[in-house]
Amino acid sequence: MSSTATQPGPAPASLKEADMKGALVPGNKPRAGLAWRILQICASLRVTVVLFVLSFLLVFWGTWAQRDESIWAVVNSYFRWWFVWIPLKPLTLELIDLPVYIPFPGGWTIGSLLMINLLAAHAVRFKLTWKRSGIILLHSGIVLMMLGEFVAAFQIEGRMSIPEGHSSNFIESDRTMELALVRRLNDKEQEEILISGSRLRQHDGKPIVDPQLPFDVEVVRYLVNSDLGPADLVSQPNLATVGIGLRQVAVEKSETTGVDPTQAVEIASAYVNLKRKDTGESLGTYLVSAWFSYLLMPPETVTVDGKKYDISLRNKRAYKPYTIHLTRFTHDKYPGTEIPKNYQSDVRLVDPTTGENRLVKIYMNNPLRYEGETFYQASLYPMGKGTVLQVVRNPGWLMPYFSTAMVTLGMLVHFGIMLVNFVNRRLA
Amino acid sequence: MVPRRRWLCVLVPLCLAGCREDEPIVKQTVPRVSVMQRFFGAILPKGEKIWFFKLVGTEDDMAELQEPFDEFLKSIDFTDPLKPKWKLPKGWIEEVGKEMRYKTIHIGPKEKKLDLSVTALGLEAEDVTENVNRWRAQIGLVAFHKRDLEPFLRKVDLPAGPAIVVDMIGPGAVAQGKGPPMGAPPRPGPDALPFKYEAPKGWEKIANITLSVLTFQVKEGDKKARVTVSELGKKSGSLLDNVNRWRRDYAGLPEINETQLAKDVQELAVGLESFKYVDIDGPKQRILGVVWPRPDSTYFFKMAGHTDAVEKHKKNFETFVKSVQFGG
Amino acid sequence: MKRFEKVFPWLILVLAMLFIVWIASPPGAPGKNEFDFHTFGQLPVMDRGRTKPMDTVARSYLVFLTHKQTLKDNKDNRQSAVKWLLDVLVSLPPWREGTSFDGPAAEYKTFKIDNDEVLNMLGLEPRSGLRYSLQEFRQQLGPVIALAKRASNKDVKQRTLKDVKLMEFAQQLESFQRLATYQIPFSVPPPSGKGDWHPLSDYIDAGLDVIQRDPVAIGYLRILSAYDQRDARTFNKEVRELHSYLTEQFPDKTADANFEVFFNRFEPFHHATHLYLYALILGCLSWIGWTRPLNTAALLLGFLGFLIDSWGLYGRMDILDRPPVINLYSSAVFIGWCAAGVCLIIELFFRNSFSLVVGMAVGSVTSGIIGHYLSLDGDTLVMLEAVLDTNFWLATHVTCITFGYAAMFVAGFLGIAYIIMGLFTPLLRGEPSAIVTKILYGVVCFATLLSFTGTMLGGIWADQSWGRFWGWDPKENGALLIVIWAALILHARWAGLIKQRGLAMLAVAGNIVTAWSWFGTNLLGIGLHAYGFKQGTKIALITFAISQLVIIGLAMIPMENWRSFMKQTPPPGKPSTKSRPQPAMSS
């Protein structure tokens, strides 16, 4: 098996042709067997090219689809899944808009096939020579990079919002919600009873009954993305029977799209009917909305059996053993403009479990990495002076760094060898 | 052998992504590391004054005070419109306030510094949005547009009259913060005038008559003139119609036609724009009029009155019109 | 004759150099009754976050309003940008009573309004150039401004083309107004040298005694009042006094400003583009006859242009203290520079004018034409948002990926050259065909390396900024498409699926991919119903894509009909062997 690398430059095509035949037709070498034959087909460069074409189309349509769907919907349906039904609209670059869907291999299918193809190719043509060193290095880098993207699909993202002078010990998920019943125990602690957003979302008319809950919760309506409006101006029946829901109404809003320049997040709302456990008597239908948490509204309170619960729909929280205290937030602009020059959060990280207690400056391109989590300066605290930190947990975060270096080095070596050979021949 | 192992690669993620159970209800006790400030406020207009009631404290303290505060509001009695009375809950101690403040009411132990303040201001302070935004700044919150403030405001019919009750949570005032808070500045509500202006010296703002949105009384000795700004919808008629109406009704002059009008009309340049400007002197009154078209309506700036008064204040009138700036 | 052949290229070079020196020479001193606009233009001010000379302020706002660098007055005389700025500055001076703008500034046709509906609302008739003066439309202005404000309050997706154009127009008016009322630029430096610059309007608001305490503020007012009274002598005296005062107080800033004025006046990219065009023409002529002298002359002109181009890039980097690519405009200039440079170096090896012509074409198109259109927003030397404010990533990721674009375009244009030359001329017969293919192949390899590394560095930057390496957002995907396409070309070549012609065709298709990544992904964000400012870009992009498809379509014509390969065609039925003449050659 002569390899691609042994013929630097645009190698004689006839020779290449022979290569291909060699890869496809057993018999050049007497190791023929079914497995070997399958391996050779898998290793074919033609397959590589076909897969490249497929991935090109997938990426292209996956970009267009972001005009209509949220970036996360697209990532999860196009790139991080096995197959995708592509609507006609992005497929035809919006020339035709019919509810027709074409099946197409998803990112994981193409990625896996590319991986098989690549590994098979090296298995078939493996030869450890200097001339092939670049190729081997760069392809190992590619393998690592694809694995990195695979690992990244399971990374956890969230954010931590801290007003200046305050602390936080939890990370809010960007996309999952929870219904929280919070009871203050004392100055230092509170009790929380949580119903996950997916439970709320798949409501079926039956109340959620659980021994942990102080009352039964019946989800009357759940809005994935919503807006609020004054009750007297919105022409829809008001489901709420108590509280702020009497004044404000939640209205359905379409999901956000990936190319939306404002990149608004989805803000959910729900109507929940709370029922006494003993009598089944309704305590009222409440409007709960992520808007309220977002706008810093005082919570709705429900008192049952002498216990007072704050009830709110909020982004799912993950509590941490450590606390981050924002001592100072600075936000500079260029003089005479609105162009932000720098954001910086001066924080104190306090972790009683490890005894960690230090000052950290977090600013653009300078994140804080702690306990597997990375805190990035993301934006301004929307309600006042303060910061919003993006928090990411990705155990594979170093993989792209290595793979980029490997692939680049590999290409430099490979193309470098080709160039040197070419120049030598030219001089000869 | 090699390809077979590849299949693992395909199967593992399938399992990871495929199955998901109903998530259970979670009960947990978590530490609280941050306590916010909570703000109760009430705005109660009464006669020539607007009364403000304000109480700020930590979330925990305030949670206990929600009902007493409501009870307190209900007990307010305006038999004497300038000296309201109320019934104090147990442990609340009243004190006469300083300067603008009418009363200060101390609640609970001194070191908590929970003070309910009662202040009266004149009618110039009637804009609710502005007041609430001022309060928001006091607990470290950015100003909001009127629409976004809605959820925080509760219209309550108290025995003393209709009031607006405010309940907000914020991080608390930021000591070293300089300059205005970030975010959108408060915009005027729909009731406010859509434009800013500077009134010349000696002009007296008086109550609006009929269609006008702004009215001034102008005196020059015993000669009087009146300046009005009125807004008319799309059907305000042509310039000729209006000029003829003014000639007829105010000046006491016969009507004119287009060609005549073209000769009489001047231009008044204001900023980048320029407007039609007429000066009609008739046996009854003299009238200056500027027609200011806007997208949905037309504004008429008019000065009508005794010839001498109008003559004296013509420059002032032009300066006034030129000072007008429409907002968004 | 032989001797002339040797001398000719150098003669051309000397002529071109003389022309450049003439351009670069400083302007003569103004006459007795002429205003010293040059010195006024050198005064350093702060605008949009950066100290720059008054000359740049004048040029950038004039370009923003008119989409042209200079202006013709009502008598059709050319006016410099600085003169226009001075006229604006005295259209509503504080010493005059009243609040309306007048004077020549209100009469210059400075507002480019290219939307029928906006024109109609302003009571204007479309006319050639579509430039109008304030005087012509000020009566209809109020409703239009109010509608523009309403449009700007709308959700981005709800905006119609009219809304966008209204907002554009309102922005023009606002700039004009802010200039005329001294709110921009910030012309008064902090007295102690530390602190913020302030606009002159702050001083005017503060009152006369504050103005008189500040030599710069009072200096500007004296200058403007002298200009208002057409008093050239006082004007010149005051301008020079202020300039020497500022030079003394802020030697660095003034020196930078003087350099920038020279840079503005010299217009390096403009001249580089011209030289590239001449080199292009000479290169093409060299194929017809008198090959060696013309090729040498073209090469020399190309290198001179490249030198000036490089100086221009260096000048921009020096002024901003930034790597070369900071925005779309500079990416166009940089692509032109890279393409020209790479091709000139390749030309040194082969001397057949092929890569020369291609490099000059890419260089003049990107840096000249595209760069020109992208510069119409005003000052192209902009300050960067916080997330972009990092010279390290700008120098690595952005430079690398832009270089990758350039390499892809060079490959694509080599492909076009291969198809056009092969199809319509006999020039590719024999060895050249193989050589062009080799160059093309090498450039694609180079492009793969640059695009891949650039894209991945972008991922690393994103990981540093937001904690995710890859988010599949449109911009990232655009870059990834280039990488996939380049890898596809190489693997297809290695697989033997494509030969010379196929390589050329795929490289031409690469042009579309690169253009998409460069511009297309920016256009995607604009909603279906909204049109955005870049309507023109969209049309240009589609036109470009179609033109490339046409070229690819032409390449489908069977090889035996190509002029370069015609006569050696074997009997029909086996055309493919003909399309591979290189085995014999390269072995």
mmCIF file of C-alpha atoms in Angstrom, chain C residues 292-566:
data_model
loop_
_atom_site.group_PDB
_atom_site.id
_atom_site.type_symbol
_atom_site.label_atom_id
_atom_site.label_comp_id
_atom_site.label_asym_id
_atom_site.label_seq_id
_atom_site.Cartn_x
_atom_site.Cartn_y
_atom_site.Cartn_z
ATOM 1 C CA ARG C 292 10.014 38.877 -20.741
ATOM 2 C CA PRO C 293 10.193 42.712 -20.513
ATOM 3 C CA LEU C 294 6.474 43.054 -19.919
ATOM 4 C CA ASN C 295 6.500 40.328 -17.300
ATOM 5 C CA THR C 296 9.439 41.958 -15.520
ATOM 6 C CA ALA C 297 7.779 45.346 -15.665
ATOM 7 C CA ALA C 298 4.559 43.891 -14.276
ATOM 8 C CA LEU C 299 6.496 42.152 -11.527
ATOM 9 C CA LEU C 300 8.296 45.361 -10.583
ATOM 10 C CA LEU C 301 5.082 47.373 -10.538
ATOM 11 C CA GLY C 302 3.467 44.624 -8.516
ATOM 12 C CA PHE C 303 6.242 44.736 -5.966
ATOM 13 C CA LEU C 304 6.082 48.520 -5.778
ATOM 14 C CA GLY C 305 2.344 48.278 -5.173
ATOM 15 C CA PHE C 306 2.926 45.595 -2.583
ATOM 16 C CA LEU C 307 5.480 47.807 -0.856
ATOM 17 C CA ILE C 308 3.017 50.675 -0.668
ATOM 18 C CA ASP C 309 0.252 48.291 0.414
ATOM 19 C CA SER C 310 2.532 46.982 3.162
ATOM 20 C CA TRP C 311 3.362 50.484 4.241
ATOM 21 C CA GLY C 312 -0.343 51.254 4.385
ATOM 22 C CA LEU C 313 -1.018 48.223 6.557
ATOM 23 C CA TYR C 314 1.903 49.120 8.754
ATOM 24 C CA GLY C 315 0.572 52.681 8.982
ATOM 25 C CA ARG C 316 -2.824 51.447 10.163
ATOM 26 C CA MET C 317 -1.201 49.148 12.686
ATOM 27 C CA ASP C 318 0.983 51.978 13.907
ATOM 28 C CA ILE C 319 -1.898 54.433 14.275
ATOM 29 C CA LEU C 320 -4.121 52.008 16.170
ATOM 30 C CA ASP C 321 -1.417 49.946 17.817
ATOM 31 C CA ARG C 322 -3.275 46.849 16.687
ATOM 32 C CA PRO C 323 -2.692 43.834 14.456
ATOM 33 C CA PRO C 324 -3.731 44.379 10.839
ATOM 34 C CA VAL C 325 -7.254 42.941 10.854
ATOM 35 C CA ILE C 326 -9.756 44.542 13.228
ATOM 36 C CA ASN C 327 -12.933 44.809 11.175
ATOM 37 C CA LEU C 328 -14.484 43.838 7.869
ATOM 38 C CA TYR C 329 -12.804 46.709 6.030
ATOM 39 C CA SER C 330 -9.321 45.836 7.201
ATOM 40 C CA SER C 331 -9.948 42.174 6.413
ATOM 41 C CA ALA C 332 -10.576 43.170 2.787
ATOM 42 C CA VAL C 333 -7.373 45.194 2.668
ATOM 43 C CA PHE C 334 -5.442 42.423 4.351
ATOM 44 C CA ILE C 335 -6.772 39.762 1.984
ATOM 45 C CA GLY C 336 -5.649 41.912 -0.929
ATOM 46 C CA TRP C 337 -2.211 42.327 0.578
ATOM 47 C CA CYS C 338 -1.775 38.615 1.342
ATOM 48 C CA ALA C 339 -2.977 37.539 -2.084
ATOM 49 C CA ALA C 340 -0.673 39.980 -3.838
ATOM 50 C CA GLY C 341 2.273 38.980 -1.677
ATOM 51 C CA VAL C 342 1.826 35.244 -2.032
ATOM 52 C CA CYS C 343 1.343 35.469 -5.776
ATOM 53 C CA LEU C 344 4.321 37.770 -6.313
ATOM 54 C CA ILE C 345 6.533 35.307 -4.477
ATOM 55 C CA ILE C 346 5.198 32.389 -6.539
ATOM 56 C CA GLU C 347 5.724 34.452 -9.678
ATOM 57 C CA LEU C 348 9.405 34.784 -8.787
ATOM 58 C CA PHE C 349 9.678 31.015 -9.193
ATOM 59 C CA PHE C 350 7.687 30.552 -12.371
ATOM 60 C CA ARG C 351 7.692 33.854 -14.260
ATOM 61 C CA ASN C 352 4.794 32.951 -16.524
ATOM 62 C CA SER C 353 2.552 35.821 -15.378
ATOM 63 C CA PHE C 354 -0.135 33.424 -14.207
ATOM 64 C CA SER C 355 0.086 33.849 -10.474
ATOM 65 C CA LEU C 356 1.048 37.468 -10.992
ATOM 66 C CA VAL C 357 -2.158 38.229 -12.848
ATOM 67 C CA VAL C 358 -4.229 36.269 -10.346
ATOM 68 C CA GLY C 359 -2.591 37.958 -7.351
ATOM 69 C CA MET C 360 -3.008 41.405 -8.831
ATOM 70 C CA ALA C 361 -6.640 40.676 -9.639
ATOM 71 C CA VAL C 362 -7.463 39.446 -6.120
ATOM 72 C CA GLY C 363 -5.408 42.274 -4.631
ATOM 73 C CA SER C 364 -7.098 45.038 -6.546
ATOM 74 C CA VAL C 365 -10.601 43.594 -6.220
ATOM 75 C CA THR C 366 -10.547 43.010 -2.469
ATOM 76 C CA SER C 367 -8.453 45.905 -1.333
ATOM 77 C CA GLY C 368 -9.711 48.311 -3.981
ATOM 78 C CA ILE C 369 -13.337 47.594 -4.740
ATOM 79 C CA ILE C 370 -14.597 45.657 -1.702
ATOM 80 C CA GLY C 371 -12.450 47.721 0.658
ATOM 81 C CA HIS C 372 -13.827 50.897 -0.854
ATOM 82 C CA TYR C 373 -17.424 49.875 -0.245
ATOM 83 C CA LEU C 374 -16.689 48.719 3.261
ATOM 84 C CA SER C 375 -15.044 52.039 4.093
ATOM 85 C CA LEU C 376 -18.259 53.981 3.502
ATOM 86 C CA ASP C 377 -19.388 53.687 7.111
ATOM 87 C CA GLY C 378 -16.930 56.343 8.194
ATOM 88 C CA ASP C 379 -13.676 55.967 10.062
ATOM 89 C CA THR C 380 -12.280 52.508 9.417
ATOM 90 C CA LEU C 381 -9.838 52.775 12.291
ATOM 91 C CA VAL C 382 -12.267 51.839 15.025
ATOM 92 C CA MET C 383 -11.964 50.961 18.671
ATOM 93 C CA LEU C 384 -12.781 47.394 19.607
ATOM 94 C CA GLU C 385 -15.329 46.017 22.000
ATOM 95 C CA ALA C 386 -14.119 44.488 25.194
ATOM 96 C CA VAL C 387 -14.256 40.908 23.983
ATOM 97 C CA LEU C 388 -12.189 41.759 20.914
ATOM 98 C CA ASP C 389 -9.773 43.888 22.873
ATOM 99 C CA THR C 390 -6.897 41.495 22.795
ATOM 100 C CA ASN C 391 -3.981 41.928 20.511
ATOM 101 C CA PHE C 392 -2.908 38.351 21.043
ATOM 102 C CA TRP C 393 -6.000 36.749 19.525
ATOM 103 C CA LEU C 394 -6.367 39.408 16.883
ATOM 104 C CA ALA C 395 -2.783 38.803 15.866
ATOM 105 C CA THR C 396 -3.130 35.025 15.787
ATOM 106 C CA HIS C 397 -6.682 33.870 15.111
ATOM 107 C CA VAL C 398 -7.948 36.771 13.015
ATOM 108 C CA THR C 399 -4.770 37.233 11.018
ATOM 109 C CA CYS C 400 -4.489 33.527 10.387
ATOM 110 C CA ILE C 401 -8.065 33.046 9.272
ATOM 111 C CA THR C 402 -7.997 36.121 7.053
ATOM 112 C CA PHE C 403 -4.787 34.881 5.478
ATOM 113 C CA GLY C 404 -6.669 31.634 4.929
ATOM 114 C CA TYR C 405 -9.426 33.530 3.093
ATOM 115 C CA ALA C 406 -6.763 35.147 0.944
ATOM 116 C CA ALA C 407 -5.201 31.773 0.102
ATOM 117 C CA MET C 408 -8.616 30.328 -0.766
ATOM 118 C CA PHE C 409 -9.315 33.264 -3.068
ATOM 119 C CA VAL C 410 -5.916 32.915 -4.725
ATOM 120 C CA ALA C 411 -6.633 29.225 -5.311
ATOM 121 C CA GLY C 412 -10.096 30.064 -6.622
ATOM 122 C CA PHE C 413 -8.836 32.718 -8.985
ATOM 123 C CA LEU C 414 -6.058 30.412 -10.184
ATOM 124 C CA GLY C 415 -8.864 27.978 -10.926
ATOM 125 C CA ILE C 416 -10.698 30.663 -12.875
ATOM 126 C CA ALA C 417 -7.506 31.511 -14.727
ATOM 127 C CA TYR C 418 -6.990 27.833 -15.547
ATOM 128 C CA ILE C 419 -10.528 27.446 -16.889
ATOM 129 C CA ILE C 420 -10.638 30.691 -18.847
ATOM 130 C CA MET C 421 -7.127 30.388 -20.266
ATOM 131 C CA GLY C 422 -7.530 26.731 -21.079
ATOM 132 C CA LEU C 423 -10.902 27.190 -22.670
ATOM 133 C CA PHE C 424 -10.316 30.283 -24.755
ATOM 134 C CA THR C 425 -6.557 30.478 -25.333
ATOM 135 C CA PRO C 426 -3.841 28.076 -26.284
ATOM 136 C CA LEU C 427 -1.636 29.363 -23.470
ATOM 137 C CA LEU C 428 -2.022 26.336 -21.219
ATOM 138 C CA ARG C 429 -0.809 23.880 -23.804
ATOM 139 C CA GLY C 430 1.900 21.607 -22.512
ATOM 140 C CA GLU C 431 3.855 22.470 -19.410
ATOM 141 C CA PRO C 432 1.928 25.561 -18.168
ATOM 142 C CA SER C 433 -1.139 23.457 -17.552
ATOM 143 C CA ALA C 434 0.766 21.267 -15.114
ATOM 144 C CA ILE C 435 2.522 24.204 -13.506
ATOM 145 C CA VAL C 436 -0.702 26.081 -12.845
ATOM 146 C CA THR C 437 -2.157 22.924 -11.334
ATOM 147 C CA LYS C 438 0.870 22.534 -9.081
ATOM 148 C CA ILE C 439 0.651 26.103 -7.886
ATOM 149 C CA LEU C 440 -3.063 25.689 -7.327
ATOM 150 C CA TYR C 441 -2.545 22.507 -5.375
ATOM 151 C CA GLY C 442 0.159 24.082 -3.234
ATOM 152 C CA VAL C 443 -2.002 27.099 -2.506
ATOM 153 C CA VAL C 444 -4.915 24.866 -1.459
ATOM 154 C CA CYS C 445 -2.598 23.042 0.962
ATOM 155 C CA PHE C 446 -1.505 26.385 2.342
ATOM 156 C CA ALA C 447 -5.132 27.536 2.608
ATOM 157 C CA THR C 448 -6.077 24.349 4.466
ATOM 158 C CA LEU C 449 -3.330 24.890 6.988
ATOM 159 C CA LEU C 450 -4.228 28.547 7.567
ATOM 160 C CA SER C 451 -7.995 28.073 7.656
ATOM 161 C CA PHE C 452 -7.808 25.117 9.973
ATOM 162 C CA THR C 453 -5.408 26.702 12.385
ATOM 163 C CA GLY C 454 -7.221 30.033 12.226
ATOM 164 C CA THR C 455 -10.589 28.440 12.884
ATOM 165 C CA MET C 456 -9.334 26.337 15.765
ATOM 166 C CA LEU C 457 -7.530 29.298 17.305
ATOM 167 C CA GLY C 458 -10.887 31.038 17.165
ATOM 168 C CA GLY C 459 -12.328 28.120 19.095
ATOM 169 C CA ILE C 460 -9.620 28.431 21.698
ATOM 170 C CA TRP C 461 -10.298 32.136 21.963
ATOM 171 C CA ALA C 462 -13.986 31.374 22.450
ATOM 172 C CA ASP C 463 -13.045 28.877 25.120
ATOM 173 C CA GLN C 464 -11.000 31.547 26.838
ATOM 174 C CA SER C 465 -13.828 34.080 26.616
ATOM 175 C CA TRP C 466 -17.008 32.084 27.069
ATOM 176 C CA GLY C 467 -15.911 28.668 28.126
ATOM 177 C CA ARG C 468 -16.877 26.787 25.053
ATOM 178 C CA PHE C 469 -14.594 25.757 22.279
ATOM 179 C CA TRP C 470 -17.190 25.222 19.642
ATOM 180 C CA GLY C 471 -20.790 26.457 19.668
ATOM 181 C CA TRP C 472 -21.906 25.781 16.081
ATOM 182 C CA ASP C 473 -22.872 29.409 15.621
ATOM 183 C CA PRO C 474 -23.104 30.826 12.093
ATOM 184 C CA LYS C 475 -19.718 32.523 12.121
ATOM 185 C CA GLU C 476 -17.908 29.452 13.381
ATOM 186 C CA ASN C 477 -19.748 27.241 10.926
ATOM 187 C CA GLY C 478 -18.752 29.545 8.098
ATOM 188 C CA ALA C 479 -15.092 29.097 8.955
ATOM 189 C CA LEU C 480 -15.573 25.352 9.355
ATOM 190 C CA LEU C 481 -17.091 25.156 5.872
ATOM 191 C CA ILE C 482 -13.863 26.523 4.401
ATOM 192 C CA VAL C 483 -11.829 23.940 6.279
ATOM 193 C CA ILE C 484 -14.103 21.103 5.163
ATOM 194 C CA TRP C 485 -14.047 22.332 1.589
ATOM 195 C CA ALA C 486 -10.271 22.621 1.499
ATOM 196 C CA ALA C 487 -9.899 19.165 3.043
ATOM 197 C CA LEU C 488 -12.413 17.844 0.523
ATOM 198 C CA ILE C 489 -10.399 19.228 -2.394
ATOM 199 C CA LEU C 490 -7.198 17.658 -1.116
ATOM 200 C CA HIS C 491 -8.738 14.282 -0.371
ATOM 201 C CA ALA C 492 -10.577 14.212 -3.679
ATOM 202 C CA ARG C 493 -7.267 14.883 -5.360
ATOM 203 C CA TRP C 494 -5.517 12.171 -3.386
ATOM 204 C CA ALA C 495 -8.362 9.783 -4.110
ATOM 205 C CA GLY C 496 -7.878 10.460 -7.784
ATOM 206 C CA LEU C 497 -11.487 11.603 -8.080
ATOM 207 C CA ILE C 498 -10.369 14.857 -9.624
ATOM 208 C CA LYS C 499 -7.568 15.778 -11.964
ATOM 209 C CA GLN C 500 -6.411 19.163 -13.166
ATOM 210 C CA ARG C 501 -9.763 20.381 -14.360
ATOM 211 C CA GLY C 502 -11.629 19.068 -11.339
ATOM 212 C CA LEU C 503 -9.129 20.718 -9.050
ATOM 213 C CA ALA C 504 -9.689 24.019 -10.803
ATOM 214 C CA MET C 505 -13.470 23.624 -10.609
ATOM 215 C CA LEU C 506 -13.485 22.786 -6.904
ATOM 216 C CA ALA C 507 -11.143 25.684 -6.213
ATOM 217 C CA VAL C 508 -13.543 28.043 -8.005
ATOM 218 C CA ALA C 509 -16.404 26.675 -5.907
ATOM 219 C CA GLY C 510 -14.142 27.423 -2.934
ATOM 220 C CA ASN C 511 -14.520 31.102 -3.828
ATOM 221 C CA ILE C 512 -18.227 30.872 -3.057
ATOM 222 C CA VAL C 513 -17.550 29.073 0.210
ATOM 223 C CA THR C 514 -15.016 31.682 1.254
ATOM 224 C CA ALA C 515 -17.193 34.617 0.241
ATOM 225 C CA TRP C 516 -20.031 33.028 2.201
ATOM 226 C CA SER C 517 -17.892 32.661 5.265
ATOM 227 C CA TRP C 518 -16.571 36.196 4.909
ATOM 228 C CA PHE C 519 -19.858 38.012 4.288
ATOM 229 C CA GLY C 520 -22.733 35.574 4.143
ATOM 230 C CA THR C 521 -22.821 34.623 7.789
ATOM 231 C CA ASN C 522 -23.127 38.291 8.705
ATOM 232 C CA LEU C 523 -26.151 38.580 6.447
ATOM 233 C CA LEU C 524 -27.895 35.563 7.928
ATOM 234 C CA GLY C 525 -28.625 37.340 11.178
ATOM 235 C CA ILE C 526 -30.940 39.721 9.444
ATOM 236 C CA GLY C 527 -34.444 38.392 9.740
ATOM 237 C CA LEU C 528 -36.555 37.317 6.830
ATOM 238 C CA HIS C 529 -38.665 40.449 6.878
ATOM 239 C CA ALA C 530 -35.948 42.879 7.754
ATOM 240 C CA TYR C 531 -33.505 43.964 5.125
ATOM 241 C CA GLY C 532 -30.723 45.492 7.123
ATOM 242 C CA PHE C 533 -28.082 47.867 5.958
ATOM 243 C CA LYS C 534 -26.369 45.275 3.846
ATOM 244 C CA GLN C 535 -28.915 44.778 1.099
ATOM 245 C CA GLY C 536 -26.210 45.661 -1.408
ATOM 246 C CA THR C 537 -23.895 43.089 0.093
ATOM 247 C CA LYS C 538 -26.512 40.413 -0.311
ATOM 248 C CA ILE C 539 -26.994 41.170 -3.989
ATOM 249 C CA ALA C 540 -23.235 41.360 -4.548
ATOM 250 C CA LEU C 541 -22.772 38.014 -2.841
ATOM 251 C CA ILE C 542 -25.460 36.302 -4.892
ATOM 252 C CA THR C 543 -24.074 37.798 -8.101
ATOM 253 C CA PHE C 544 -20.608 36.614 -7.207
ATOM 254 C CA ALA C 545 -21.849 33.105 -6.433
ATOM 255 C CA ILE C 546 -23.708 32.928 -9.743
ATOM 256 C CA SER C 547 -20.673 34.140 -11.676
ATOM 257 C CA GLN C 548 -18.561 31.420 -10.075
ATOM 258 C CA LEU C 549 -21.169 28.803 -10.944
ATOM 259 C CA VAL C 550 -21.130 30.011 -14.540
ATOM 260 C CA ILE C 551 -17.374 29.558 -14.654
ATOM 261 C CA ILE C 552 -17.704 26.072 -13.198
ATOM 262 C CA GLY C 553 -20.385 25.407 -15.783
ATOM 263 C CA LEU C 554 -18.002 26.525 -18.541
ATOM 264 C CA ALA C 555 -15.431 24.092 -17.228
ATOM 265 C CA MET C 556 -17.896 21.273 -17.902
ATOM 266 C CA ILE C 557 -17.357 21.753 -21.614
ATOM 267 C CA PRO C 558 -15.529 18.605 -22.771
ATOM 268 C CA MET C 559 -11.782 19.005 -22.744
ATOM 269 C CA GLU C 560 -11.381 18.390 -26.459
ATOM 270 C CA ASN C 561 -13.160 21.683 -27.072
ATOM 271 C CA TRP C 562 -10.732 23.624 -24.903
ATOM 272 C CA ARG C 563 -8.385 25.656 -27.069
ATOM 273 C CA SER C 564 -5.364 24.732 -25.010
ATOM 274 C CA PHE C 565 -5.971 21.029 -25.365
ATOM 275 C CA MET C 566 -7.672 20.893 -28.720
#
